[in-house]
CSV table of C-alpha atoms and ligand atoms in Angstrom, one decimal:
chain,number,residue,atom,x,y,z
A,1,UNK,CA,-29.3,4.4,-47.1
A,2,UNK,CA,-26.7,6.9,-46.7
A,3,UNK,CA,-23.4,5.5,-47.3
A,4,UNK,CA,-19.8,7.0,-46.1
A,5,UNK,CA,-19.3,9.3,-48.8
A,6,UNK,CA,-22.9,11.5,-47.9
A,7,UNK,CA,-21.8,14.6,-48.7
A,8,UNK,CA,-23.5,17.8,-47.5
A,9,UNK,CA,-24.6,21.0,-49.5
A,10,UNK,CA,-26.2,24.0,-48.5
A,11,UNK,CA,-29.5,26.2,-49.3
A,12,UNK,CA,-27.1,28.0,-52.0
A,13,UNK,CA,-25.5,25.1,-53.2
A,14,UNK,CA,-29.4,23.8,-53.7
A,15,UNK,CA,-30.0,26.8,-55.8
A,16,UNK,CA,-26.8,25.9,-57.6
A,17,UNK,CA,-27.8,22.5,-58.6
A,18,UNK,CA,-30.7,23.4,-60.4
A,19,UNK,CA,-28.2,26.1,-62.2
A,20,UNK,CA,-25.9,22.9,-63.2
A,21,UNK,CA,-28.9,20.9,-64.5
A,22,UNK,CA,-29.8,23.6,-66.6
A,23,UNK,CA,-26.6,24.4,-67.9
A,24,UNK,CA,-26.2,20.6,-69.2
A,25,UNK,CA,-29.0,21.3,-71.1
A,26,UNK,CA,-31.8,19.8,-69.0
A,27,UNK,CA,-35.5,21.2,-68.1
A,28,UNK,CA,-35.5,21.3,-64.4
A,29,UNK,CA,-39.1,20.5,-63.1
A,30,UNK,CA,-39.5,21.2,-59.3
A,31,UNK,CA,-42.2,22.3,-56.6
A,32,UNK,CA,-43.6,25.7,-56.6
A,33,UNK,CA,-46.6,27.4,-55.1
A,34,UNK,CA,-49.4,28.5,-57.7
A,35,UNK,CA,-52.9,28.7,-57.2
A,36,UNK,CA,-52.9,27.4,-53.5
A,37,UNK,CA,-50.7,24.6,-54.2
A,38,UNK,CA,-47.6,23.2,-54.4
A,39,UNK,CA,-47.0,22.4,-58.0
A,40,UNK,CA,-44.9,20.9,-60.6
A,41,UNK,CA,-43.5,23.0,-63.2
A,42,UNK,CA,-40.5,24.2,-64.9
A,43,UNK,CA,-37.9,25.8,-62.7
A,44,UNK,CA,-36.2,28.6,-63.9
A,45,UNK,CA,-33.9,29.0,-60.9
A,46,UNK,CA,-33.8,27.6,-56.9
A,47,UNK,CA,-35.7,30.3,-55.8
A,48,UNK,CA,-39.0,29.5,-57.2
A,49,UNK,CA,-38.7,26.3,-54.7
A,50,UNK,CA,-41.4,26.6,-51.8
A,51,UNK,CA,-39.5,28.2,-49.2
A,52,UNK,CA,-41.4,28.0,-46.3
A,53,UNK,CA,-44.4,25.9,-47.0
A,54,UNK,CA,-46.0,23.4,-45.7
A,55,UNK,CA,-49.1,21.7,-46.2
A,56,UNK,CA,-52.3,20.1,-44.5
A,57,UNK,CA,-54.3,17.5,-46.3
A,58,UNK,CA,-56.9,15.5,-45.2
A,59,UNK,CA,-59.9,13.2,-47.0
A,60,UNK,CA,-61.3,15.9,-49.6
A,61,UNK,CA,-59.0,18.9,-47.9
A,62,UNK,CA,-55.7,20.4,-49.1
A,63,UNK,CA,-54.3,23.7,-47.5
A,64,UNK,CA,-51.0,25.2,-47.5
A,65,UNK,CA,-50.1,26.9,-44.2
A,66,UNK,CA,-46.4,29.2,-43.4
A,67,UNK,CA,-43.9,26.8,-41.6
A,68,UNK,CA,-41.3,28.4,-38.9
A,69,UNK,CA,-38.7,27.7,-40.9
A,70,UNK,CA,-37.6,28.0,-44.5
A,71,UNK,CA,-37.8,24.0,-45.4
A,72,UNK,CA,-38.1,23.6,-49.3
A,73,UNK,CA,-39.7,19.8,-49.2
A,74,UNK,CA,-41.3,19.8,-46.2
A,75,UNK,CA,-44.6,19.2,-48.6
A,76,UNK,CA,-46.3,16.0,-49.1
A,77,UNK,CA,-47.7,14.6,-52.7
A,78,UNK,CA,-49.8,18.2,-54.5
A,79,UNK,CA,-52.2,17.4,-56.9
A,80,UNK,CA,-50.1,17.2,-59.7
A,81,UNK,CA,-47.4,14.1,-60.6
A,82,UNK,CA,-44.1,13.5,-62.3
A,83,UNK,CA,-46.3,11.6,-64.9
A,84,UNK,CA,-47.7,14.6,-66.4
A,85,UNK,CA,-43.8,15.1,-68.0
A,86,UNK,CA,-43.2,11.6,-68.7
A,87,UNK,CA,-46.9,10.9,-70.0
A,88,UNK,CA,-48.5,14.0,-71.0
A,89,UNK,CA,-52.0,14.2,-70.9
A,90,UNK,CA,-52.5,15.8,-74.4
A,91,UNK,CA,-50.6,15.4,-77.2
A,92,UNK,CA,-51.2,15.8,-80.7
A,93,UNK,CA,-50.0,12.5,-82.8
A,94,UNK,CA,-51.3,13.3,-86.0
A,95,UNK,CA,-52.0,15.8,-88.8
A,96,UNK,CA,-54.6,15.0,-91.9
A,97,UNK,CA,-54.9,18.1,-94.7
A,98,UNK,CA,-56.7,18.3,-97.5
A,99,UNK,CA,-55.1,16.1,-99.6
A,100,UNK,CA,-56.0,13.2,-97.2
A,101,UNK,CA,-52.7,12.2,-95.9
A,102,UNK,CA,-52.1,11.5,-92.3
A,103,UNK,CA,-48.8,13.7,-91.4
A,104,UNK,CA,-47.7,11.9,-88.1
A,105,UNK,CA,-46.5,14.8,-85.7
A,106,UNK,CA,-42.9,15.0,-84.4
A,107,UNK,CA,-42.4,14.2,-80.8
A,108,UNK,CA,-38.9,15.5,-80.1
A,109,UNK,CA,-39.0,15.9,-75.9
A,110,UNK,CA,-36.7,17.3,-73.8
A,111,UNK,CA,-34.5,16.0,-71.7
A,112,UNK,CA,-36.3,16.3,-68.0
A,113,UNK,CA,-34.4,16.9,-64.5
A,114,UNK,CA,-36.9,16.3,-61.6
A,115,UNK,CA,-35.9,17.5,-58.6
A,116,UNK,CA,-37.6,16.3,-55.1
A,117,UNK,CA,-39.2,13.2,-56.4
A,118,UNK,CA,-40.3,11.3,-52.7
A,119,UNK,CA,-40.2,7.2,-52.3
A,120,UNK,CA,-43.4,7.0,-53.2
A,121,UNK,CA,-43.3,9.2,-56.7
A,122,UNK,CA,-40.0,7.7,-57.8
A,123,UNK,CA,-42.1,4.3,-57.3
A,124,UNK,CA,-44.9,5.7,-59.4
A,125,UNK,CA,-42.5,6.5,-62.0
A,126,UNK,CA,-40.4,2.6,-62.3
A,127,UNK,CA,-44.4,1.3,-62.2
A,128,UNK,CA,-45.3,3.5,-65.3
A,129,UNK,CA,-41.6,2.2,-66.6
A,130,UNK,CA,-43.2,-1.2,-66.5
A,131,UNK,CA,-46.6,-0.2,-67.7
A,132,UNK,CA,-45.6,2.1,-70.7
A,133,UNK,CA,-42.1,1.3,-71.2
A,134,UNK,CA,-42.1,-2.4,-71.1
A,135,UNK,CA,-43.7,-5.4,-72.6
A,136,UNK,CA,-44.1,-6.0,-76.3
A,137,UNK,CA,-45.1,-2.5,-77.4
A,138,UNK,CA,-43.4,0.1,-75.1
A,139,UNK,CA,-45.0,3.3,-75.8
A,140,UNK,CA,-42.4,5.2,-77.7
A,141,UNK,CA,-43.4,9.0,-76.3
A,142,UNK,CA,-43.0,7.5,-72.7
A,143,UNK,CA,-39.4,5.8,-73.7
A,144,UNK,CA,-38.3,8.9,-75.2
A,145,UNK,CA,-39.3,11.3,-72.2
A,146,UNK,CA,-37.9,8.6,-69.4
A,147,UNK,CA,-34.5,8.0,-71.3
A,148,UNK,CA,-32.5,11.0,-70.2
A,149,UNK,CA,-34.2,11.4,-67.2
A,150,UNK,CA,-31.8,13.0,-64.5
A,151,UNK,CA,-34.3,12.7,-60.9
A,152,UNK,CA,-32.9,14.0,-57.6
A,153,UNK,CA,-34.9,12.2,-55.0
A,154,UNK,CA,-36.0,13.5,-51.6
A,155,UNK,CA,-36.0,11.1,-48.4
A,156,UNK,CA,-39.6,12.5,-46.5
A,157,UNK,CA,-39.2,13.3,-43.2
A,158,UNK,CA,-42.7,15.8,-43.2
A,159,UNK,CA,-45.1,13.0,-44.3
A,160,UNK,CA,-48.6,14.1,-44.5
A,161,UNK,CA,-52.6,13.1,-43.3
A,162,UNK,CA,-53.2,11.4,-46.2
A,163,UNK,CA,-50.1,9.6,-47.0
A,164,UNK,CA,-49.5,6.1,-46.5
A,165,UNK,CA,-46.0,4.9,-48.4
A,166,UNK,CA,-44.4,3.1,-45.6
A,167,UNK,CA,-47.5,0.6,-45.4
A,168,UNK,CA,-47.2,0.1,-49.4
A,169,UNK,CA,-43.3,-0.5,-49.2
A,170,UNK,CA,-42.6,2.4,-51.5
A,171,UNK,CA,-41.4,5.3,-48.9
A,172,UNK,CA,-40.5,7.4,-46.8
A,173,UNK,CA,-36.7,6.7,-47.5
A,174,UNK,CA,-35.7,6.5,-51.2
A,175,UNK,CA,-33.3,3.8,-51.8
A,176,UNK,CA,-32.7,3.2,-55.6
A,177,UNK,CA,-33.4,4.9,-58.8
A,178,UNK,CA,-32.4,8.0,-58.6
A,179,UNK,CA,-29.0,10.1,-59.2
A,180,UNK,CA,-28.6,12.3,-56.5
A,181,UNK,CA,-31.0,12.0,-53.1
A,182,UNK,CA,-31.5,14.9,-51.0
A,183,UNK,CA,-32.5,14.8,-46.7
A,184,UNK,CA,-33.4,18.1,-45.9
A,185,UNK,CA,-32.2,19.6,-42.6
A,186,UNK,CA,-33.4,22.1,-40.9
A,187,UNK,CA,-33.2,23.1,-36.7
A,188,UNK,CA,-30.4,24.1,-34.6
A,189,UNK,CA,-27.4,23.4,-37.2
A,190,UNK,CA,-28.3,25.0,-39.8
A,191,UNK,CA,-30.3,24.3,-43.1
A,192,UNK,CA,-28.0,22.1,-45.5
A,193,UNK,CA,-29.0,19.1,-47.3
A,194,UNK,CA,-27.2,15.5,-47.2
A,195,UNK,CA,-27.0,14.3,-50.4
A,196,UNK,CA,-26.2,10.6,-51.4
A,197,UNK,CA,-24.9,9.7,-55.2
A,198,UNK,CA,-26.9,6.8,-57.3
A,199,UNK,CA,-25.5,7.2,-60.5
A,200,UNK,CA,-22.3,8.3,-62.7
A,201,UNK,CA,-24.4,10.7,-63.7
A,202,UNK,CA,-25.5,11.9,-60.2
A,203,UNK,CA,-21.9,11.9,-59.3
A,204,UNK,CA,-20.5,14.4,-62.4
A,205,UNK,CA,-23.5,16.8,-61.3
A,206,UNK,CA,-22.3,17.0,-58.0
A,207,UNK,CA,-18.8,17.2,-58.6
A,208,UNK,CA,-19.9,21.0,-60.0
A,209,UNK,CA,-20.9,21.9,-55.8
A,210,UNK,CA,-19.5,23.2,-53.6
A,211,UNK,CA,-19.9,20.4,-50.7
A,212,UNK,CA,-18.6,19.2,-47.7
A,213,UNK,CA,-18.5,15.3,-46.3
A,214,UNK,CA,-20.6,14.7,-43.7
A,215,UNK,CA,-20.2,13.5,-40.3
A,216,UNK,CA,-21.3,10.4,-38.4
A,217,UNK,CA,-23.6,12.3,-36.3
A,218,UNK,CA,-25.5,14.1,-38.8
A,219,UNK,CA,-26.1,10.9,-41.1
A,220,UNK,CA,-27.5,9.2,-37.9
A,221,UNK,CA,-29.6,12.4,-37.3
A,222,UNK,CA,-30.7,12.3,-40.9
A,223,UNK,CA,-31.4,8.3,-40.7
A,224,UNK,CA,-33.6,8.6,-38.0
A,225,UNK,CA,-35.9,11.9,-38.9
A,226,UNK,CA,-36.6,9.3,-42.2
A,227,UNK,CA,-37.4,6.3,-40.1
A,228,UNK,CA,-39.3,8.4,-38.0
A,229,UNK,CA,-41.2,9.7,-40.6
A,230,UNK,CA,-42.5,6.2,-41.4
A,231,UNK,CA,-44.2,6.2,-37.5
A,232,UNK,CA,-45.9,9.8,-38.1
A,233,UNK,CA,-48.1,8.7,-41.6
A,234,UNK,CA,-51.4,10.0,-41.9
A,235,UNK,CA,-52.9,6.4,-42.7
A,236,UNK,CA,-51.6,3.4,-43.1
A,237,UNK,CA,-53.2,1.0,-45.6
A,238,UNK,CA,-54.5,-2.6,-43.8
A,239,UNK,CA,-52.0,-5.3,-43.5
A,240,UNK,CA,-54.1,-8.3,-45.4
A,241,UNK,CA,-53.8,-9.6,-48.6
A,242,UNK,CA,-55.7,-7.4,-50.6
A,243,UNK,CA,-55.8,-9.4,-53.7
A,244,UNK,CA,-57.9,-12.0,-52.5
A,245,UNK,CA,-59.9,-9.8,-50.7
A,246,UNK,CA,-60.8,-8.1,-53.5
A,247,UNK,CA,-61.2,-11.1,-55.7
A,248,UNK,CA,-63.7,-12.4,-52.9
A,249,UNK,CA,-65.9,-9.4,-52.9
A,250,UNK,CA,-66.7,-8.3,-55.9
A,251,UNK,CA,-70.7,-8.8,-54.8
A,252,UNK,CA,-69.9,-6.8,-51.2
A,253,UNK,CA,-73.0,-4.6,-50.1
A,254,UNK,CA,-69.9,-2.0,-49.8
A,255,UNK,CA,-69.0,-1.3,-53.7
A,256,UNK,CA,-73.3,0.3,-53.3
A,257,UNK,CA,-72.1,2.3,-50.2
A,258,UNK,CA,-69.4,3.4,-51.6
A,259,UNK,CA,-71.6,4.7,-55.0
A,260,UNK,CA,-73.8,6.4,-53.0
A,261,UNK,CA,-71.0,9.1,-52.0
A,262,UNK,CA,-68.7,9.1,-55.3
A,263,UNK,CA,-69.2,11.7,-57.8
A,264,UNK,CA,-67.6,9.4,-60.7
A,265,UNK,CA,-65.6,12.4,-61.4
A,266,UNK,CA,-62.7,10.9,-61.8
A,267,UNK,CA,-60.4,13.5,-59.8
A,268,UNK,CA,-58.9,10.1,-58.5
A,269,UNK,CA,-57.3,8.9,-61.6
A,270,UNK,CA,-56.4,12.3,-63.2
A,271,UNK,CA,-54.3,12.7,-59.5
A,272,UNK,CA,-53.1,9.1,-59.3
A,273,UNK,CA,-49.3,8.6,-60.1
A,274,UNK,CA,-50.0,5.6,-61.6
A,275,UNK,CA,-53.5,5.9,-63.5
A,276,UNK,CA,-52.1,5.5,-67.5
A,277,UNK,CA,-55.5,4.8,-69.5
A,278,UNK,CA,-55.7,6.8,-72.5
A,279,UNK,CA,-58.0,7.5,-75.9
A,280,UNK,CA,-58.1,9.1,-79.1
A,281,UNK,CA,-60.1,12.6,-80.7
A,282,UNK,CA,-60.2,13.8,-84.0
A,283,UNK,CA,-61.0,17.2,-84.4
A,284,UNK,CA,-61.6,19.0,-87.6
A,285,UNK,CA,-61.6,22.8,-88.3
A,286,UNK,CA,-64.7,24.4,-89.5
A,287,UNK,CA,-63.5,24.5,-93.1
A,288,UNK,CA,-63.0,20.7,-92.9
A,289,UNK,CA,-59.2,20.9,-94.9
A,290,UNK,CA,-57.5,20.2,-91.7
A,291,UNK,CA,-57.9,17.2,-89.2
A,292,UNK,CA,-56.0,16.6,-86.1
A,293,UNK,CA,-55.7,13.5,-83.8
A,294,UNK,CA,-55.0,13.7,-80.2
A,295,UNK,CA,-54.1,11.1,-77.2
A,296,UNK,CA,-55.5,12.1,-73.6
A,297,UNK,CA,-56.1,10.7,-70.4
A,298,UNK,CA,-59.1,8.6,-70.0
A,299,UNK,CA,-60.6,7.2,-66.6
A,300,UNK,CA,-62.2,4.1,-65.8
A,301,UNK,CA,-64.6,6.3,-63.9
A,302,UNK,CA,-65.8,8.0,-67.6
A,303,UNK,CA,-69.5,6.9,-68.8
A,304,UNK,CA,-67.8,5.6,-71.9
A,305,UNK,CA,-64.5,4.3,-71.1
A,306,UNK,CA,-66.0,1.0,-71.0
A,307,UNK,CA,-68.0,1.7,-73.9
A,308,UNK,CA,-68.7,-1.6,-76.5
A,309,UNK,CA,-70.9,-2.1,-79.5
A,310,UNK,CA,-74.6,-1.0,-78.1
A,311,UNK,CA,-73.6,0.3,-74.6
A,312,UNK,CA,-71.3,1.1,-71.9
A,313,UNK,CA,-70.0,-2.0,-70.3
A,314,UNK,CA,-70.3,-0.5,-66.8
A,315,UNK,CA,-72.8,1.6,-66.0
A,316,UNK,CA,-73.3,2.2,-62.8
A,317,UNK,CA,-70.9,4.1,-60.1
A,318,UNK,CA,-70.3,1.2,-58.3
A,319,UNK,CA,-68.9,-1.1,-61.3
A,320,UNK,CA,-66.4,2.1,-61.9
A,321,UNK,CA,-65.4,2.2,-58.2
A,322,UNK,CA,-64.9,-1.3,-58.1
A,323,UNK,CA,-62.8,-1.5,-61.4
A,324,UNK,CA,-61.0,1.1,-60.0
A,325,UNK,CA,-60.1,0.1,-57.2
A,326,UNK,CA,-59.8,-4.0,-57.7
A,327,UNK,CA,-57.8,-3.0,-61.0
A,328,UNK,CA,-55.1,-0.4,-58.9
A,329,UNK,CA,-55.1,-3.1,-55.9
A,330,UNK,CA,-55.9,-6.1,-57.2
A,331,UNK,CA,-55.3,-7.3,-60.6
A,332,UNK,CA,-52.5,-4.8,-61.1
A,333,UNK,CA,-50.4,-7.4,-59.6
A,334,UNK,CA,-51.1,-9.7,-62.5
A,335,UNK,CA,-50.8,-7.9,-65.0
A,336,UNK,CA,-48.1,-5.6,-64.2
A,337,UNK,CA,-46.3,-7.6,-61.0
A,338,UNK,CA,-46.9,-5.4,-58.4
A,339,UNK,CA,-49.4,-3.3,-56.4
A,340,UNK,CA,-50.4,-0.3,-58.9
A,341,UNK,CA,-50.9,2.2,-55.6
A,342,UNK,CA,-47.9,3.7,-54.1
A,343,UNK,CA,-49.5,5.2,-51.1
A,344,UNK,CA,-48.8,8.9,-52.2
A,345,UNK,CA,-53.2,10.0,-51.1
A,346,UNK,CA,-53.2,12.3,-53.8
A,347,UNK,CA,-56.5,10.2,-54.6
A,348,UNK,CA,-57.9,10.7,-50.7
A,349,UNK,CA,-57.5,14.6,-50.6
A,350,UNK,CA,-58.1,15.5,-54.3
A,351,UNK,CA,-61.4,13.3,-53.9
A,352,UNK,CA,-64.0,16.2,-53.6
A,353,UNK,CA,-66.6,13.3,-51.4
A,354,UNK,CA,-64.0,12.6,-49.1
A,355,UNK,CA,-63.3,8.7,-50.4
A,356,UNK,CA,-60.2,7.1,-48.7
A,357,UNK,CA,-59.0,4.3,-50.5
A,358,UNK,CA,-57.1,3.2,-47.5
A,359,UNK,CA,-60.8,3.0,-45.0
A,360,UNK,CA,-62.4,1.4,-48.0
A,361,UNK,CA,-60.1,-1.5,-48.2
A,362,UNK,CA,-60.4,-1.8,-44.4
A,363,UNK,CA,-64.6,-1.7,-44.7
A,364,UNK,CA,-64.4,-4.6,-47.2
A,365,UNK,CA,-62.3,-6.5,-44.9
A,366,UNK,CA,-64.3,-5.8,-41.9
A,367,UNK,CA,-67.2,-7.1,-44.3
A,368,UNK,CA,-65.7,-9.8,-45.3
A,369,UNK,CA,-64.9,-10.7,-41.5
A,370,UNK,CA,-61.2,-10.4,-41.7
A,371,UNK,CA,-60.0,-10.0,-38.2
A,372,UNK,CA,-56.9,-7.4,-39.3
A,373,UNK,CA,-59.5,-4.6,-40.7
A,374,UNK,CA,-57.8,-1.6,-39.1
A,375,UNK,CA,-57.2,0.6,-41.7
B,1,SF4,S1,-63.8,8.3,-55.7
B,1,SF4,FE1,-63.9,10.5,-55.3
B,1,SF4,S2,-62.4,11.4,-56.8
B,1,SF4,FE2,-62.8,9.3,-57.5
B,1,SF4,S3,-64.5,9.5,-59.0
B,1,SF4,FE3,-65.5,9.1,-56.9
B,1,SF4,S4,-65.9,11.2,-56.1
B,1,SF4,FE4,-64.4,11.4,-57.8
B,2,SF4,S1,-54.4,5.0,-55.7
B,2,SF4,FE1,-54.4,7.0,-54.6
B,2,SF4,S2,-52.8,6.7,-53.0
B,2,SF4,FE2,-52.5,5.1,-54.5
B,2,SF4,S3,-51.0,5.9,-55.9
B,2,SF4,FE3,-53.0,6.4,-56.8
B,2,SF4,S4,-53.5,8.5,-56.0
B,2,SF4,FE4,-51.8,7.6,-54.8
C-alpha cells in the first residue's frame, strides 16, 4: 500500500477528476445525500459529493449527522451498492408484438467510472466478476457493464457500527483492483487526498491533475489512520470456521429463534453487495399486441423463489434465513471459492428487526459449543 510515487491532490483537484472522467466519455457514479442517505448516483460534477457528512448506523438504524469538517468519504456502506450499475435490478430483455416475434432488446451500457468504492465494495464487485462474469455462461449485460469500468477506490479510515471488513479480509485498506485509490485527509494540514496509481489507465487520468508527490511523513500518517481503522470496526465477524459450522447445524434450535424476529422481507439481499439471484415477468398491455419480458432481482427470502412443481420448496422463515445465510457463508465457498459476505453491514442496518449476521454466526457457535463464539 502506498508506494513511492503517492502523489497528493487537493479538494479542487478532487472536483477535477470527476471533470476528467467525464470528459473521456465516462458516467461518473459517486456518493450523494438524497432522502437521508448517502447514495449512489450519477455525478454531474465534485460538488454533489457529501461534503460534510457522516453517518451513524447501527442493527436496524442509519442516520446521517454534520461532521466538523468537510470530509467527502468519511461515510460507511449506504443502502445502495455498486452492483445496481453493474447488475441492474430491472431490465427489459425482450419485446413480443403482434405478429408473435420475440424482438430481443438492445443493451448498449455505458461506460461507468465509480468513484469512492471501499475494500469491502471493490470485493463485492471481483465476487460478482466470478459469479456473473465467469464460468461457462458469463452473463453478457454484467460483462459488458464491468468491461470499461474505470473505479477510483477509497482506503476507509471512518469505518462504521455495523461494518466488519477487516474480520472478512476484504478492507479497510484497498490494495488491488482499482485505477486510482484515494486516502482522504483531513486535520491540521489541510484537506488533500493521497492518491496511489493501479492501472495505465489510472495513471493517464491522473496525469490530467494538478498534483504534488508526497512526503514520507504524510504516507506514514495516511498508513496508519487505515490500519487504525481496522482496530475501530463496529463488529467483527467470529474467528471459526464458519463452513463447518454451518454445515453442522442446519437442525440448531437457533435458525427458529432467529424466524421468530425476521420479517422475510428481504431488505437483506436487495442491500447485499453480493446477493445476484434473479427471475423473469412478462407483462402484456391491455390490448394484448404488445408483450414485454423483464429480468429483476429475486431473494431467497421470496415465498416463491424456491417455488417447484406443487409448492414452494421452503416455506417457512427459518428455511429462508438458513439458505440465506448458510448459502452467503457457507456453500458460497464451493461454489464460487470464496466467502460470499464482504463485511460491508449494509444487511445489519437496512434489516428493519435488527438481525446481525455477525451475532448470529456467533449464537450458532456458542450453540454448537465452540469455545471462540465472540462475535
Ligand atoms: S433478516 Fe432482516 S432484512 Fe433479512 S428478511 Fe429477515 S427481517 Fe428482512
Ligand atoms: S451479507 Fe451483509 S455484511 Fe455481508 S456483504 Fe451482504 S450485506 Fe454486506
Amino acid at each position: 500500500m502506498m508506494p513511492d510515487d503517492t502523489v497528493v491532490i487537493d479538494r479542487a483537484g478532487l472536483d477535477h477528476l470527476v471533470d476528467v472522467l467525464r470528459g473521456h466519455g465516462y458516467r461518473v457514479i459517486g456518493p450523494q445525500v438524497r432522502d437521508s442517505a448517502i447514495v449512489l448516483d450519477v455525478l454531474d460534477s465534485g460538488a454533489a459529493l457529501p461534503a460534510g457528512w457522516g453517518v451513524e448506523t447501527a442493527p436496524g438504524r442509519y442516520r446521517l449527522h454534520r461532521r466538523d469538517d468537510e470530509a467527502v468519504f468519511a461515510h460507511s456502506a449506504g443502502p445502495g451498492s455498486w452492483k445496481q450499475f453493474l447488475h441492474p435490478p430491472r431490465r427489459k430483455m425482450l419485446e413480443i408484438g403482434p405478429d408473435l416475434e420475440a424482438v430481443p432488446v438492445e443493451d448498449v451500457p455505458p461506460r461507468f467510472a465509480f468513484l469512492g468504492v471501499r475494500g469491502c465494495d471493490l470485493a463485492s464487485i471481483e465476487i460478482l466478476g466470478r459469479v456473473l462474469g465467469g464460468g461457462t455462461y458469463p452473463d453478457a449485460s454484467f460483462a459488458a457493464r464491468r468491461k470499461d469500468l474505470f473505479i477510483v477506490a477509497v482506503n476507509c479510515t471512518e469505518p462504521g457500527g455495523v461494518c466488519f471488513c477487516a474480520s472478512m479480509g476484504t478492507g479497510p485498506g484497498v490494495s488491488a483492483g482499482y485505477d486510482l485509490a484515494l486516502t482522504e485527509r483531513t486535520g491540521a494540514d489541510g484537506h488533500h487526498f493521497l492518491v496511489e496509481v493501479g492501472s495505465p489507465d489510472g495513471a493517464r487520468i491522473l496525469a490530467e491533475l494538478t498534483s504534488r508527490p508526497a512526503e514520507q511523513a504524510e504516507v506514514t500518517r495516511a498508513r496508519t489512520e487505515v490500519s487504525d481503522a481496522a482496530g475501530r470496526m463496529g463488529r467483527q465477524m467470529p474467528e471459526l470456521d464458519i463452513r463447518a459450522l454451518l454445515r453442522d447445524s442446519l437442525e440448531s434450535p437457533h435458525w427458529q429463534d432467529v424466524a421468530s424476529r425476521c420479517l422475510t422481507c428481504a431488505n437483506c439481499t436487495m442491500v447485499c453487495p453480493t446477493c445476484f439471484c434473479t427471475t423473469t415477468e412478462d407483462v402484456t398491455d391491455l390490448t394484448g399486441d404488445h408483450a414485454e419480458r423483464w429480468l429483476r432481482w429475486a431473494s431467497c427470502f421470496e415465498g416463491d423463489f424456491s417455488y417447484l412443481h406443487g409448492g414452494s420448496v421452503r416455506q417457512s422463515g427459518e428455511s429462508r434465513y438458513r439458505q440465506w445465510l448458510t448459502h452467503k457463508l457457507g456453500t458460497w465457498h464451493d461454489q464460487f471459492g470464496s466467502s460470499g459476505c464482504v463485511g460491508c453491514g449494509r444487511c445489519i442496518a437496512w434489516c428493519p428487526a435488527g438481525i446481525d449476521i455477525t451475532a448470529e454466526v456467533g449464537k450458532l457457535a456458542e450453540l454448537a459449543g465452540d469455545p471462540d463464539a465472540d462475535g
